[in-house]
Tab-separated table of C-alpha atoms in Angstrom:
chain	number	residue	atom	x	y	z
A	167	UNK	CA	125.539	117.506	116.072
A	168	UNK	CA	127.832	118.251	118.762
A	169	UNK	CA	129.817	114.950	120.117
A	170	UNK	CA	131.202	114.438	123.692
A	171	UNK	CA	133.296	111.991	124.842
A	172	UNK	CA	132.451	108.670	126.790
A	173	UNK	CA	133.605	110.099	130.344
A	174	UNK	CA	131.642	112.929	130.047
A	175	UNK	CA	128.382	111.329	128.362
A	176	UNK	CA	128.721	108.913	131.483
A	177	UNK	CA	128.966	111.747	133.714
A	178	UNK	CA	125.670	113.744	132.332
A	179	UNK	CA	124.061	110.049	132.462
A	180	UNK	CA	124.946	109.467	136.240
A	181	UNK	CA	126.671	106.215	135.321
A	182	UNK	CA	130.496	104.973	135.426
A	183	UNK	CA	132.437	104.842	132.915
A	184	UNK	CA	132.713	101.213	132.509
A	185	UNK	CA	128.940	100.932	132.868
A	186	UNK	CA	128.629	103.009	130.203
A	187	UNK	CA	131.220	101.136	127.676
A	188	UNK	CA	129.327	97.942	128.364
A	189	UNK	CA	126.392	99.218	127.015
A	190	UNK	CA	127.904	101.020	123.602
A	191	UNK	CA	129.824	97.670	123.263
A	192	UNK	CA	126.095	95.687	123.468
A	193	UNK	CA	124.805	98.093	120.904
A	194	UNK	CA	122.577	99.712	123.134
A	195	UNK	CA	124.345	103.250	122.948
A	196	UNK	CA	124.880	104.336	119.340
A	197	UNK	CA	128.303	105.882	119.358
A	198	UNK	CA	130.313	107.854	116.242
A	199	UNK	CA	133.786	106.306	116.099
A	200	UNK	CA	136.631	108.493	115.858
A	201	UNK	CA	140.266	108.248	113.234
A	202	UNK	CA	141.646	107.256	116.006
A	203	UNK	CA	138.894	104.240	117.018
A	204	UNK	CA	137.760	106.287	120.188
A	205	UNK	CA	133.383	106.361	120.604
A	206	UNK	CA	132.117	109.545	120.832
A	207	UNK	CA	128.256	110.126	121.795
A	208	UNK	CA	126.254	113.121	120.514
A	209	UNK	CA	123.930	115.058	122.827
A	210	UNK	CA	120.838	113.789	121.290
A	211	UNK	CA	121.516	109.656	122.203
A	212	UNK	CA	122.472	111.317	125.573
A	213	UNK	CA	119.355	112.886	125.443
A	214	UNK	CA	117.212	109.875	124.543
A	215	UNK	CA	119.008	107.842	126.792
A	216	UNK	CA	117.659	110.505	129.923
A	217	UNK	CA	114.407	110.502	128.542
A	218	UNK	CA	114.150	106.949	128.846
A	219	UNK	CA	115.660	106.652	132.107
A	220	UNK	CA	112.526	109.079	133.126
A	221	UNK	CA	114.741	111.951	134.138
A	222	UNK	CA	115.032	115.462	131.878
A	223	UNK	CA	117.388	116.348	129.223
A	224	UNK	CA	120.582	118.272	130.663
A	225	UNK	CA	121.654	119.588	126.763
A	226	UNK	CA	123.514	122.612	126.042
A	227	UNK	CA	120.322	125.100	127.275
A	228	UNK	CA	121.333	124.507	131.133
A	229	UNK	CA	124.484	125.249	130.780
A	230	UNK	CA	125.190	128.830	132.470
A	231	UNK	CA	126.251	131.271	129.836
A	232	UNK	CA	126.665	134.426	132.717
A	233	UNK	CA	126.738	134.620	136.557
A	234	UNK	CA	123.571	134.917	137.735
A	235	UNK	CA	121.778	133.314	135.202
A	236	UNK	CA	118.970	130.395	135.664
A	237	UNK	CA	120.843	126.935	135.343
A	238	UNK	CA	118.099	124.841	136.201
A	239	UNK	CA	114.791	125.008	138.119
A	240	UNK	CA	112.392	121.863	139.598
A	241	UNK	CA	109.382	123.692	138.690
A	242	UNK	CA	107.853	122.113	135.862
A	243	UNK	CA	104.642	124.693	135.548
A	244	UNK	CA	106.732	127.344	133.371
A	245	UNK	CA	105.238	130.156	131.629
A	246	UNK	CA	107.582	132.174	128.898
A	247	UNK	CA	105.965	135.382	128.118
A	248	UNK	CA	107.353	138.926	127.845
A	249	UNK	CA	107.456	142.081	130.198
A	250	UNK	CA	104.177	144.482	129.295
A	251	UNK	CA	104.710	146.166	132.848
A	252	UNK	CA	107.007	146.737	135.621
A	253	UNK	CA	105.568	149.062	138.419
A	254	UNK	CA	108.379	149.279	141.053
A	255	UNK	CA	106.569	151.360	144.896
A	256	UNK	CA	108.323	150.660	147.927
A	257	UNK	CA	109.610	147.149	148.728
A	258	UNK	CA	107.237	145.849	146.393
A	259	UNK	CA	106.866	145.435	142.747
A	260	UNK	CA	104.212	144.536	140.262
A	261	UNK	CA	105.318	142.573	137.186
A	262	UNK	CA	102.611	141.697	134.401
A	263	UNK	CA	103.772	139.449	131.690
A	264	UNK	CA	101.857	139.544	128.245
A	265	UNK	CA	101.910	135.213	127.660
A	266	UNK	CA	99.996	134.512	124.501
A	267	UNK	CA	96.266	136.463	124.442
A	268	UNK	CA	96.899	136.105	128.021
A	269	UNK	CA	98.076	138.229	130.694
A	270	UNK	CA	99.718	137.609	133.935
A	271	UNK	CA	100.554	139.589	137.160
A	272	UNK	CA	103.028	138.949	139.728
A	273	UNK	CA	104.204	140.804	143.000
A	274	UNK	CA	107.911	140.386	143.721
A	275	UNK	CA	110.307	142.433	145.534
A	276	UNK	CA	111.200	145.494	144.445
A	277	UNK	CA	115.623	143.501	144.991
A	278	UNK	CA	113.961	140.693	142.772
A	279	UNK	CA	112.835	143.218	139.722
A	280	UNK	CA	116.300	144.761	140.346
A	281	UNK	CA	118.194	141.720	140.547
A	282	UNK	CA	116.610	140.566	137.033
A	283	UNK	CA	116.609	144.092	135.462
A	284	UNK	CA	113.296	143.246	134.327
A	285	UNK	CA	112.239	145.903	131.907
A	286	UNK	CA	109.912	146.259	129.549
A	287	UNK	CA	109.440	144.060	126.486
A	288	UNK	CA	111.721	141.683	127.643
A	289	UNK	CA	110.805	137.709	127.781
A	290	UNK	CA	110.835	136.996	131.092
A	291	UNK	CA	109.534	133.470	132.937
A	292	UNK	CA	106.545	133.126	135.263
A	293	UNK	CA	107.434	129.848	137.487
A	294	UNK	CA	104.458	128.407	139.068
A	295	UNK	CA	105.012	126.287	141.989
A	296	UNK	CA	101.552	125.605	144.142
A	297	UNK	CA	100.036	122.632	145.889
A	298	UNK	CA	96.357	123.355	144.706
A	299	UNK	CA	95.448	123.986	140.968
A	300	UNK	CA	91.352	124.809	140.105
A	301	UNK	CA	89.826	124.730	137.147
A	302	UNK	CA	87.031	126.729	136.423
A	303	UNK	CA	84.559	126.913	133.171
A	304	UNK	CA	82.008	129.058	131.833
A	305	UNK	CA	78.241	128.354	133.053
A	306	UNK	CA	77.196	129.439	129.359
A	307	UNK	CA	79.402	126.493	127.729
């Protein structure tokens, strides 16, 4: 259970400071009280308190851990799978990602597959961002 102080619980909440002691000192943030009589918050009342404010949980997972790496995305349609193919001709590249029984295929830049180092048997995510979705079922079921 990892613990964070109020400043920077208030600052992952969007709130001030003082906003935010008025509510642990109502009871309606459950704090961990230090030696010292400081409040400490742990990640998952931070969490809960995002969820019910209708907005995502920032934890430890969006935290950069190398340059380049994906921080955070709006895209909410995310598929993880892993990389069953990588074919790489011109500027172009095909990517097919093995998600499940399931199998999906991509064409990205050849400077995107690059940029990634996607290779083979790697987990990789397929982001879906579209403004039309069908749905389609068997005429047999």
């Amino acid at each position: 259970m990892a613990l964070v102080t109020v400043r920077a619980a208030a600052t992952r909440l969007g709130v001030s400071y003082s906003a935010l002691k008025q509510w642990i000192y109502k009871g309606t943030v459950r704090t961990v009280r230090t030696g010292g009589g400081h409040h400490r918050i742990a990640d998952s009342e931070i969490d809960r308190m995002l969820a019910s404010q209708g907005k995502a949980p920032r934890g430890r997972a969006r935290r950069p851990r190398a340059a380049g790496m994906l921080v955070a995305i709006s895209g909410r349609n995310q598929l993880r799978g892993i990389v069953e193919e990588v074919r790489v001709e011109g500027l172009l590249a095909q990517v097919r990602l093995r998600i499940g029984d399931q199998r999906l295929t991509a064409v990205i830049t050849r400077d995107g597959v690059d940029e990634l180092k996607l290779r083979r048997g790697e987990e990789a995510l397929a982001i879906i961002k579209s403004t039309e979705v069908m749905i389609a079922k068997d005429s047999a079921v």
